[in-house]
CSV table of C-alpha atoms and ligand atoms in Angstrom, one decimal:
chain,number,residue,atom,x,y,z
A,1,UNK,CA,0.0,0.0,0.0
A,2,UNK,CA,1.3,3.5,-0.8
A,3,UNK,CA,1.0,6.9,0.8
A,4,UNK,CA,-2.4,8.4,0.1
A,5,UNK,CA,-4.1,11.8,0.4
A,6,UNK,CA,-7.3,11.9,2.4
A,7,UNK,CA,-9.3,15.2,1.7
A,8,UNK,CA,-12.6,14.3,3.4
A,9,UNK,CA,-12.0,17.0,6.1
A,10,UNK,CA,-11.6,19.7,3.4
A,11,UNK,CA,-15.1,19.5,2.2
A,12,UNK,CA,-16.4,22.5,4.1
A,13,UNK,CA,-13.4,24.6,3.0
A,14,UNK,CA,-12.9,23.7,-0.7
A,15,UNK,CA,-15.6,23.1,-3.3
A,16,UNK,CA,-15.4,20.5,-6.0
A,17,UNK,CA,-15.5,23.2,-8.7
A,18,UNK,CA,-12.4,24.9,-7.2
A,19,UNK,CA,-10.4,21.7,-7.8
A,20,UNK,CA,-11.8,21.5,-11.3
A,21,UNK,CA,-10.9,25.1,-11.9
A,22,UNK,CA,-7.2,24.6,-10.9
A,23,UNK,CA,-6.9,21.3,-12.9
A,24,UNK,CA,-5.6,22.9,-16.1
A,25,UNK,CA,-2.9,24.7,-14.2
A,26,UNK,CA,-1.8,21.6,-12.5
A,27,UNK,CA,-1.7,19.7,-15.8
A,28,UNK,CA,0.3,22.6,-17.3
A,29,UNK,CA,2.8,22.4,-14.4
A,30,UNK,CA,3.0,18.6,-15.0
A,31,UNK,CA,3.9,19.2,-18.6
A,32,UNK,CA,6.4,21.9,-17.7
A,33,UNK,CA,8.1,19.5,-15.4
A,34,UNK,CA,8.0,16.4,-17.6
A,35,UNK,CA,9.0,18.4,-20.7
A,36,UNK,CA,11.7,20.2,-18.7
A,37,UNK,CA,10.6,23.5,-20.1
A,38,UNK,CA,10.1,25.5,-16.9
A,39,UNK,CA,12.1,27.7,-14.6
A,40,UNK,CA,15.2,26.0,-13.2
A,41,UNK,CA,15.0,23.2,-15.7
A,42,UNK,CA,18.7,22.4,-15.4
A,43,UNK,CA,18.0,21.2,-11.8
A,44,UNK,CA,15.6,18.3,-12.6
A,45,UNK,CA,18.0,15.4,-12.0
A,46,UNK,CA,16.0,14.4,-8.9
A,47,UNK,CA,13.0,13.5,-11.0
A,48,UNK,CA,14.6,10.4,-12.4
A,49,UNK,CA,17.2,9.8,-9.6
A,50,UNK,CA,15.4,6.9,-8.0
A,51,UNK,CA,16.1,4.8,-11.1
A,52,UNK,CA,18.8,6.6,-12.9
A,53,UNK,CA,21.7,6.8,-10.4
A,54,UNK,CA,25.4,5.9,-10.6
A,55,UNK,CA,25.5,2.2,-9.5
A,56,UNK,CA,29.2,2.2,-9.2
A,57,UNK,CA,29.1,5.1,-6.8
A,58,UNK,CA,26.2,3.4,-4.9
A,59,UNK,CA,28.5,0.4,-4.3
A,60,UNK,CA,31.3,2.7,-3.2
A,61,UNK,CA,28.9,4.3,-0.7
A,62,UNK,CA,28.1,0.9,0.8
A,63,UNK,CA,31.8,0.0,0.9
A,64,UNK,CA,32.7,3.3,2.6
A,65,UNK,CA,29.9,2.8,5.1
A,66,UNK,CA,31.2,-0.7,6.0
A,67,UNK,CA,34.7,0.8,6.5
A,68,UNK,CA,33.4,3.6,8.7
A,69,UNK,CA,31.4,1.0,10.7
A,70,UNK,CA,34.5,-1.0,11.2
A,71,UNK,CA,37.0,1.7,12.2
A,72,UNK,CA,34.9,4.5,13.7
A,73,UNK,CA,33.0,5.1,16.9
A,74,UNK,CA,31.8,8.6,16.0
A,75,UNK,CA,31.0,9.9,12.5
A,76,UNK,CA,30.8,13.7,12.1
A,77,UNK,CA,28.5,14.7,9.2
A,78,UNK,CA,29.4,18.3,8.3
A,79,UNK,CA,26.9,20.2,6.2
A,80,UNK,CA,24.0,22.7,6.2
A,81,UNK,CA,20.6,23.1,4.6
A,82,UNK,CA,20.1,20.5,1.9
A,83,UNK,CA,23.5,19.0,2.7
A,84,UNK,CA,22.3,18.1,6.2
A,85,UNK,CA,18.6,17.9,6.8
A,86,UNK,CA,17.7,14.9,4.8
A,87,UNK,CA,20.3,12.6,6.3
A,88,UNK,CA,19.3,13.7,9.8
A,89,UNK,CA,15.6,13.3,9.1
A,90,UNK,CA,16.3,9.7,7.9
A,91,UNK,CA,18.4,8.9,10.8
A,92,UNK,CA,15.8,10.1,13.4
A,93,UNK,CA,12.8,8.6,11.6
A,94,UNK,CA,14.2,5.2,10.6
A,95,UNK,CA,16.6,4.6,13.5
A,96,UNK,CA,15.7,6.9,16.4
A,97,UNK,CA,15.9,10.5,17.6
A,98,UNK,CA,18.0,8.8,20.4
A,99,UNK,CA,20.1,7.0,17.9
A,100,UNK,CA,23.4,7.9,19.6
A,101,UNK,CA,22.1,6.6,22.9
A,102,UNK,CA,21.0,3.2,21.5
A,103,UNK,CA,23.0,0.0,22.1
A,104,UNK,CA,24.1,-0.7,18.5
A,105,UNK,CA,26.9,-1.9,16.3
A,106,UNK,CA,27.0,1.2,14.1
A,107,UNK,CA,28.9,4.4,14.9
A,108,UNK,CA,27.3,7.4,16.7
A,109,UNK,CA,26.6,10.2,14.2
A,110,UNK,CA,26.8,13.9,15.1
A,111,UNK,CA,25.9,16.7,12.7
A,112,UNK,CA,28.1,19.8,12.7
A,113,UNK,CA,28.7,22.8,10.4
A,114,UNK,CA,24.9,23.6,10.5
A,115,UNK,CA,25.5,26.6,12.8
A,116,UNK,CA,28.3,28.9,13.8
A,117,UNK,CA,27.8,28.4,17.5
A,118,UNK,CA,31.1,28.0,19.4
A,119,UNK,CA,29.3,26.3,22.3
A,120,UNK,CA,27.9,23.6,20.0
A,121,UNK,CA,31.3,23.1,18.4
A,122,UNK,CA,33.0,22.8,21.7
A,123,UNK,CA,30.4,20.2,22.9
A,124,UNK,CA,31.0,18.1,19.8
A,125,UNK,CA,34.8,18.4,20.1
A,126,UNK,CA,34.5,17.1,23.7
A,127,UNK,CA,32.4,14.2,22.5
A,128,UNK,CA,35.3,13.2,20.2
A,129,UNK,CA,37.6,12.7,23.1
A,130,UNK,CA,38.8,9.1,23.3
A,131,UNK,CA,36.7,7.9,20.3
A,132,UNK,CA,37.7,6.8,16.9
A,133,UNK,CA,36.4,9.6,14.6
A,134,UNK,CA,35.7,9.9,10.9
A,135,UNK,CA,34.3,12.9,8.9
A,136,UNK,CA,31.9,13.2,6.0
A,137,UNK,CA,32.1,16.7,4.7
A,138,UNK,CA,29.1,17.6,2.5
A,139,UNK,CA,28.9,20.7,0.4
A,140,UNK,CA,27.8,21.1,-3.2
A,141,UNK,CA,29.3,24.5,-3.7
A,142,UNK,CA,32.2,23.6,-1.5
A,143,UNK,CA,32.4,27.2,-0.3
A,144,UNK,CA,29.6,27.5,2.3
A,145,UNK,CA,31.0,29.2,5.4
A,146,UNK,CA,29.4,27.1,8.2
A,147,UNK,CA,30.5,23.7,7.0
A,148,UNK,CA,33.9,25.0,5.7
A,149,UNK,CA,34.6,26.4,9.2
A,150,UNK,CA,33.6,23.2,10.9
A,151,UNK,CA,35.7,21.2,8.4
A,152,UNK,CA,38.8,23.3,9.2
A,153,UNK,CA,38.3,22.4,12.9
A,154,UNK,CA,37.8,18.7,12.5
A,155,UNK,CA,40.3,18.1,9.7
A,156,UNK,CA,42.9,19.6,12.1
A,157,UNK,CA,41.6,17.3,14.9
A,158,UNK,CA,42.0,14.2,12.7
A,159,UNK,CA,45.4,15.2,11.3
A,160,UNK,CA,46.8,15.9,14.8
A,161,UNK,CA,45.3,12.7,16.2
A,162,UNK,CA,46.1,10.3,13.4
A,163,UNK,CA,48.7,12.0,11.3
A,164,UNK,CA,48.0,13.2,7.7
A,165,UNK,CA,48.1,9.7,6.2
A,166,UNK,CA,45.5,8.0,8.4
A,167,UNK,CA,43.4,11.2,8.6
A,168,UNK,CA,43.1,11.1,4.8
A,169,UNK,CA,41.4,7.6,5.0
A,170,UNK,CA,39.0,9.0,7.6
A,171,UNK,CA,37.7,11.9,5.5
A,172,UNK,CA,34.9,11.4,3.0
A,173,UNK,CA,33.9,14.4,0.9
A,174,UNK,CA,30.5,14.7,-0.9
A,175,UNK,CA,30.6,17.6,-3.3
A,176,UNK,CA,30.5,18.7,-6.9
A,177,UNK,CA,32.2,16.4,-9.4
A,178,UNK,CA,34.6,19.1,-10.7
A,179,UNK,CA,34.2,22.5,-9.2
A,180,UNK,CA,34.7,24.2,-5.8
A,181,UNK,CA,37.2,24.6,-3.0
A,182,UNK,CA,36.2,21.4,-1.4
A,183,UNK,CA,36.7,19.4,-4.6
A,184,UNK,CA,40.1,21.0,-5.1
A,185,UNK,CA,41.1,20.3,-1.5
A,186,UNK,CA,39.8,16.7,-1.7
A,187,UNK,CA,41.8,16.0,-4.9
A,188,UNK,CA,44.9,17.5,-3.4
A,189,UNK,CA,44.6,15.6,-0.2
A,190,UNK,CA,43.4,12.4,-1.7
A,191,UNK,CA,40.1,12.0,0.2
A,192,UNK,CA,37.5,9.6,-1.1
A,193,UNK,CA,34.9,11.7,-2.9
A,194,UNK,CA,31.2,11.2,-3.7
A,195,UNK,CA,29.3,13.3,-6.3
A,196,UNK,CA,26.3,15.6,-6.0
A,197,UNK,CA,25.1,15.7,-9.6
A,198,UNK,CA,25.1,19.0,-11.4
A,199,UNK,CA,21.4,18.8,-12.0
A,200,UNK,CA,20.4,18.0,-8.4
A,201,UNK,CA,20.0,21.0,-6.1
A,202,UNK,CA,20.9,20.9,-2.4
A,203,UNK,CA,17.4,20.4,-1.0
A,204,UNK,CA,16.5,17.8,-3.6
A,205,UNK,CA,19.7,15.8,-2.9
A,206,UNK,CA,18.8,13.4,-0.1
A,207,UNK,CA,18.7,10.4,-2.4
A,208,UNK,CA,22.3,11.1,-3.6
A,209,UNK,CA,25.5,10.4,-1.5
A,210,UNK,CA,24.5,13.5,0.5
A,211,UNK,CA,21.9,11.4,2.3
A,212,UNK,CA,22.8,7.9,1.4
A,213,UNK,CA,26.3,7.7,3.0
A,214,UNK,CA,25.2,8.8,6.5
A,215,UNK,CA,22.1,6.6,6.2
A,216,UNK,CA,24.2,3.5,5.2
A,217,UNK,CA,26.6,4.2,8.1
A,218,UNK,CA,23.6,4.1,10.4
A,219,UNK,CA,22.6,0.7,9.1
A,220,UNK,CA,19.7,2.0,7.0
A,221,UNK,CA,18.9,-0.1,4.0
A,222,UNK,CA,19.6,2.3,1.2
A,223,UNK,CA,18.4,-0.1,-1.5
A,224,UNK,CA,15.0,-0.1,0.1
A,225,UNK,CA,15.0,3.7,0.3
A,226,UNK,CA,15.7,4.0,-3.4
A,227,UNK,CA,13.1,1.3,-4.0
A,228,UNK,CA,10.5,3.4,-2.2
A,229,UNK,CA,11.4,6.5,-4.2
A,230,UNK,CA,11.3,4.5,-7.5
A,231,UNK,CA,7.7,3.3,-6.6
A,232,UNK,CA,6.7,6.9,-6.0
A,233,UNK,CA,8.3,7.9,-9.3
A,234,UNK,CA,6.1,5.4,-11.1
A,235,UNK,CA,2.9,6.1,-9.1
A,236,UNK,CA,3.2,9.8,-9.3
A,237,UNK,CA,4.0,10.1,-13.0
A,238,UNK,CA,0.5,10.2,-14.2
A,239,UNK,CA,-0.8,13.5,-15.5
A,240,UNK,CA,-4.3,13.1,-14.2
A,241,UNK,CA,-5.4,15.1,-11.1
A,242,UNK,CA,-7.9,12.4,-10.0
A,243,UNK,CA,-5.3,9.7,-10.1
A,244,UNK,CA,-2.3,11.5,-8.7
A,245,UNK,CA,-2.4,12.3,-5.0
A,246,UNK,CA,0.9,14.3,-5.2
A,247,UNK,CA,-0.7,16.7,-7.7
A,248,UNK,CA,-3.9,16.8,-5.7
A,249,UNK,CA,-2.0,17.8,-2.6
A,250,UNK,CA,-0.2,20.5,-4.6
A,251,UNK,CA,-3.6,21.7,-6.0
A,252,UNK,CA,-5.3,21.8,-2.6
A,253,UNK,CA,-2.5,23.7,-0.9
A,254,UNK,CA,-2.5,26.2,-3.7
A,255,UNK,CA,-6.3,26.6,-3.5
A,256,UNK,CA,-6.0,27.2,0.3
A,257,UNK,CA,-3.2,29.7,-0.3
A,258,UNK,CA,-5.4,31.7,-2.7
A,259,UNK,CA,-8.2,31.7,-0.2
A,260,UNK,CA,-6.0,33.6,2.2
A,261,UNK,CA,-4.2,30.8,4.2
A,262,UNK,CA,-0.7,32.0,4.6
A,263,UNK,CA,0.8,29.1,6.6
A,264,UNK,CA,0.9,25.3,6.1
A,265,UNK,CA,1.4,23.4,9.3
A,266,UNK,CA,2.9,20.0,8.7
A,267,UNK,CA,1.5,17.9,11.6
A,268,UNK,CA,2.8,14.6,12.8
A,269,UNK,CA,2.0,12.4,15.9
A,270,UNK,CA,5.5,10.9,15.9
A,271,UNK,CA,8.4,12.6,17.7
A,272,UNK,CA,10.7,10.8,15.3
A,273,UNK,CA,9.2,12.9,12.6
A,274,UNK,CA,10.6,16.2,14.0
A,275,UNK,CA,13.5,16.3,11.6
A,276,UNK,CA,11.4,15.3,8.6
A,277,UNK,CA,9.4,18.4,9.5
A,278,UNK,CA,12.6,20.4,9.3
A,279,UNK,CA,13.5,18.8,5.9
A,280,UNK,CA,10.0,19.6,4.6
A,281,UNK,CA,10.2,23.2,5.8
A,282,UNK,CA,13.5,23.8,4.0
A,283,UNK,CA,12.3,22.1,0.8
A,284,UNK,CA,9.1,24.1,0.6
A,285,UNK,CA,10.4,27.3,2.2
A,286,UNK,CA,13.4,27.7,-0.1
A,287,UNK,CA,11.5,26.6,-3.2
A,288,UNK,CA,8.3,28.6,-2.9
A,289,UNK,CA,9.2,31.7,-0.9
A,290,UNK,CA,10.0,34.1,-3.7
A,291,UNK,CA,8.7,37.2,-5.5
A,292,UNK,CA,6.8,38.1,-2.3
A,293,UNK,CA,4.8,34.9,-2.7
A,294,UNK,CA,4.5,31.5,-1.1
A,295,UNK,CA,3.0,29.5,1.8
A,296,UNK,CA,5.0,29.8,5.0
A,297,UNK,CA,5.9,26.2,6.0
A,298,UNK,CA,5.7,25.5,9.7
A,299,UNK,CA,5.4,22.3,11.7
A,300,UNK,CA,4.2,20.8,14.9
A,301,UNK,CA,4.5,17.4,16.6
A,302,UNK,CA,1.3,16.4,18.4
A,303,UNK,CA,0.2,15.7,21.0
A,304,UNK,CA,3.3,17.4,22.4
A,305,UNK,CA,2.5,20.7,20.7
A,306,UNK,CA,-1.2,20.6,21.4
A,307,UNK,CA,0.0,21.8,24.8
A,308,UNK,CA,1.9,24.7,23.4
A,309,UNK,CA,0.5,25.7,20.0
A,310,UNK,CA,-2.9,23.9,20.3
A,311,UNK,CA,-4.7,27.0,21.7
A,312,UNK,CA,-3.5,29.2,18.8
A,313,UNK,CA,-4.5,26.7,16.2
A,314,UNK,CA,-7.9,26.1,17.7
A,315,UNK,CA,-8.8,29.8,18.3
A,316,UNK,CA,-6.1,32.2,17.1
A,317,UNK,CA,-5.8,34.0,13.7
A,318,UNK,CA,-7.3,31.9,11.0
A,319,UNK,CA,-4.2,32.1,8.8
A,320,UNK,CA,-3.3,28.4,8.4
A,321,UNK,CA,-4.2,25.0,7.2
A,322,UNK,CA,-2.9,21.7,8.4
A,323,UNK,CA,-1.4,18.8,6.5
A,324,UNK,CA,-1.4,15.8,8.9
A,325,UNK,CA,1.0,13.0,8.3
A,326,UNK,CA,-0.8,10.0,9.6
A,327,UNK,CA,1.6,7.1,10.2
A,328,UNK,CA,-0.9,4.3,10.3
A,329,UNK,CA,1.1,1.5,11.8
A,330,UNK,CA,3.6,1.9,14.6
A,331,UNK,CA,6.8,-0.2,14.4
A,332,UNK,CA,6.1,-1.8,17.8
A,333,UNK,CA,2.9,-2.1,19.8
A,334,UNK,CA,2.7,-0.9,23.4
A,335,UNK,CA,-0.3,-2.0,25.5
A,336,UNK,CA,-1.5,-0.1,28.5
A,337,UNK,CA,-1.6,-2.3,31.6
A,338,UNK,CA,-4.6,-2.7,33.9
A,339,UNK,CA,-4.3,-1.3,37.4
A,340,UNK,CA,-6.7,-3.0,39.9
A,341,UNK,CA,-6.6,0.1,42.1
A,342,UNK,CA,-7.3,2.5,39.2
A,343,UNK,CA,-6.1,5.5,41.3
A,344,UNK,CA,-5.3,7.5,38.1
A,345,UNK,CA,-8.8,6.7,36.6
A,346,UNK,CA,-7.1,5.4,33.4
A,347,UNK,CA,-8.6,1.9,33.5
A,348,UNK,CA,-10.8,2.8,30.6
A,349,UNK,CA,-7.6,2.4,28.6
A,350,UNK,CA,-6.6,-0.9,30.1
A,351,UNK,CA,-5.2,-3.3,27.5
A,352,UNK,CA,-5.5,-0.6,24.9
A,353,UNK,CA,-2.8,-0.3,22.3
A,354,UNK,CA,-1.1,3.1,22.7
A,355,UNK,CA,-1.2,3.5,18.9
A,356,UNK,CA,-5.0,3.5,19.1
A,357,UNK,CA,-4.9,6.2,21.8
A,358,UNK,CA,-2.6,8.3,19.5
A,359,UNK,CA,-4.9,7.7,16.6
A,360,UNK,CA,-8.0,8.8,18.5
A,361,UNK,CA,-6.0,11.9,19.6
A,362,UNK,CA,-5.4,12.6,16.0
A,363,UNK,CA,-9.0,12.1,14.9
A,364,UNK,CA,-10.3,14.2,17.8
A,365,UNK,CA,-7.8,17.0,17.0
A,366,UNK,CA,-8.7,17.0,13.3
A,367,UNK,CA,-12.4,17.3,14.1
A,368,UNK,CA,-11.8,20.1,16.6
A,369,UNK,CA,-9.4,22.1,14.4
A,370,UNK,CA,-11.7,21.7,11.4
A,371,UNK,CA,-14.6,22.9,13.5
A,372,UNK,CA,-12.5,25.8,14.6
A,373,UNK,CA,-12.0,26.9,11.0
A,374,UNK,CA,-8.6,25.3,10.2
A,375,UNK,CA,-8.7,23.2,7.0
A,376,UNK,CA,-7.1,19.8,7.4
A,377,UNK,CA,-5.9,17.3,4.9
A,378,UNK,CA,-4.3,14.0,5.8
A,379,UNK,CA,-1.4,12.2,4.2
A,380,UNK,CA,-1.8,8.5,5.1
A,381,UNK,CA,1.5,6.8,5.4
A,382,UNK,CA,1.3,3.0,5.9
A,383,UNK,CA,4.3,2.8,8.4
A,384,UNK,CA,7.8,3.9,9.2
A,385,UNK,CA,10.4,2.1,7.1
A,386,UNK,CA,13.0,2.7,4.4
A,387,UNK,CA,10.5,2.2,1.6
A,388,UNK,CA,8.0,4.7,3.0
A,389,UNK,CA,10.8,7.2,3.7
A,390,UNK,CA,11.9,7.0,0.0
A,391,UNK,CA,8.4,7.3,-1.2
A,392,UNK,CA,7.7,10.3,1.0
A,393,UNK,CA,10.8,12.1,-0.1
A,394,UNK,CA,9.9,11.8,-3.7
A,395,UNK,CA,6.2,12.7,-3.0
A,396,UNK,CA,7.2,15.9,-1.3
A,397,UNK,CA,9.9,16.8,-3.8
A,398,UNK,CA,7.4,16.4,-6.7
A,399,UNK,CA,4.6,18.2,-4.9
A,400,UNK,CA,7.1,21.0,-4.2
A,401,UNK,CA,8.1,21.4,-7.8
A,402,UNK,CA,4.5,21.4,-9.0
A,403,UNK,CA,3.6,23.9,-6.2
A,404,UNK,CA,6.4,26.2,-7.3
A,405,UNK,CA,5.2,26.2,-10.9
A,406,UNK,CA,1.7,26.9,-9.8
A,407,UNK,CA,3.0,30.0,-8.1
A,408,UNK,CA,5.1,30.9,-11.2
A,409,UNK,CA,8.3,30.9,-9.2
A,410,UNK,CA,11.5,29.0,-9.8
A,411,UNK,CA,11.4,26.1,-7.3
A,412,UNK,CA,15.0,25.2,-7.7
A,413,UNK,CA,17.0,28.4,-6.8
A,414,UNK,CA,17.4,30.3,-3.6
A,415,UNK,CA,18.7,33.8,-4.5
A,416,UNK,CA,17.5,35.3,-1.2
A,417,UNK,CA,19.9,33.2,0.9
A,418,UNK,CA,22.8,35.3,-0.4
A,419,UNK,CA,21.7,38.5,1.3
A,420,UNK,CA,22.7,37.5,4.8
A,421,UNK,CA,26.0,36.1,3.6
A,422,UNK,CA,27.0,39.3,1.9
A,423,UNK,CA,26.3,41.3,5.0
A,424,UNK,CA,28.1,38.7,7.3
A,425,UNK,CA,31.2,38.7,5.0
A,426,UNK,CA,31.2,42.5,4.9
A,427,UNK,CA,30.9,42.8,8.7
A,428,UNK,CA,33.7,40.2,9.2
A,429,UNK,CA,36.0,42.1,6.9
A,430,UNK,CA,36.2,39.6,4.0
A,431,UNK,CA,38.4,41.1,1.3
A,432,UNK,CA,36.3,42.6,-1.5
A,433,UNK,CA,33.5,43.7,0.8
A,434,UNK,CA,35.1,46.9,2.1
A,435,UNK,CA,32.5,49.4,0.8
A,436,UNK,CA,29.5,47.4,2.2
A,437,UNK,CA,31.3,47.1,5.5
A,438,UNK,CA,31.4,50.9,6.1
A,439,UNK,CA,27.8,51.2,5.0
A,440,UNK,CA,26.5,48.4,7.3
A,441,UNK,CA,28.5,49.6,10.3
A,442,UNK,CA,27.0,53.0,9.9
A,443,UNK,CA,23.6,51.4,9.9
A,444,UNK,CA,24.4,49.5,13.0
A,445,UNK,CA,25.6,52.7,14.7
B,501,PA5,O1,18.9,23.8,-1.1
B,501,PA5,C1,20.0,24.3,-1.2
B,501,PA5,O2,20.6,24.4,-2.3
B,501,PA5,C2,20.7,24.9,0.0
B,501,PA5,O3,20.0,24.7,1.2
B,501,PA5,C3,22.1,24.2,0.2
B,501,PA5,O4,21.9,22.9,0.4
B,501,PA5,C4,22.8,24.8,1.4
B,501,PA5,O5,22.9,26.2,1.3
B,501,PA5,C5,24.2,24.2,1.5
B,501,PA5,O6,24.9,24.4,0.3
B,501,PA5,P1,26.2,23.6,0.0
B,501,PA5,O7,25.9,22.2,-0.2
B,501,PA5,O8,26.7,24.2,-1.3
B,501,PA5,O9,27.2,23.9,1.1
């Protein structure tokens, strides 16, 4: 069974004729994508990646993962944005948010280079004490400041600890096949390298070595991940709105946006989904938020956040809709025990499966929020496993591309990300930014 979109709770918010009205635009977006005739059409490698990937490199990824598993206690994955979020989402969803605390025969994995916090860096440096360390540096451009800074720190740590020769065998670089500082450095130093294809942008790269190497190190079955994505590629190829849930999802979110909903809240009832939420937010935020347009992607994990954001969602500004990811089968059952004394009054749940309690919380919340004026749609995911993860990744990537084309923006660039960088470089005195520095300092007083 595959992931499905359930729109029954949208009935009082979206009329059938609205879906009919948007159909030609969705089909036009479908053609634009399949004919590769739209904005950003040189970044469509992800559309065929699940089937059309470099098999030789895929084997090298598995071999590198086996080596890391055999000679490493702690793997540092250095990267930011699309070069970080997908791998961490997979690790937390498919292994555990507490992966590093589990008893396991695979290395701990820590993510660095996704902030510039000295406290965070010092904490991870301390964790490396007395442990066998390897590094996977991931950067498509090879020049992003955050990962480059972290790599400088951990490369030095490895070289001091193991000497240049052994350090070389503990560093794996995932980057552009020919360009960039990281590629040059890797070639000069002789690191094993993996390629982020030219036509796959950062946030669409989780099914390349960017995501696959850390996943394989964590013991995740990357063949099954690719299998799930390939199934989605087949299922979601059809240019028919009635038969394509991915297109339907893109259509409904666009209709809701046009009706004044500014925020899409991705909702899950699994704490392990938290980093998937982050991956989703980056995918949609960087892809759609352009030309003063776009839905603001936000997320919550229920029932946790029902006790923080629940009040606002129920009764606050009516600015949002919810997309609920309903994971229909938990990996392991947990039954509530009977307590003869029933002092807590919970015996009405005796012998009940906790997943049923979670599911009822979801149903109750959907009904309450819908009643409160928040449109809800539900993405039904059969369970948590590698296949479903791969399927979900492809589903959201394609929905995001179609959504971008419906908004007439380029879903594959991120020009706005440069603004903060320019200011930061100028304020730090990077050569070439002298004029801006004076101007910015004057503004800062
Ligand atoms: O989606 C994107 O392209 C970005 O989020 C990048 O992944 C991010 O900025 C990191 O870039 P790089 O891999 O070049 O270091």
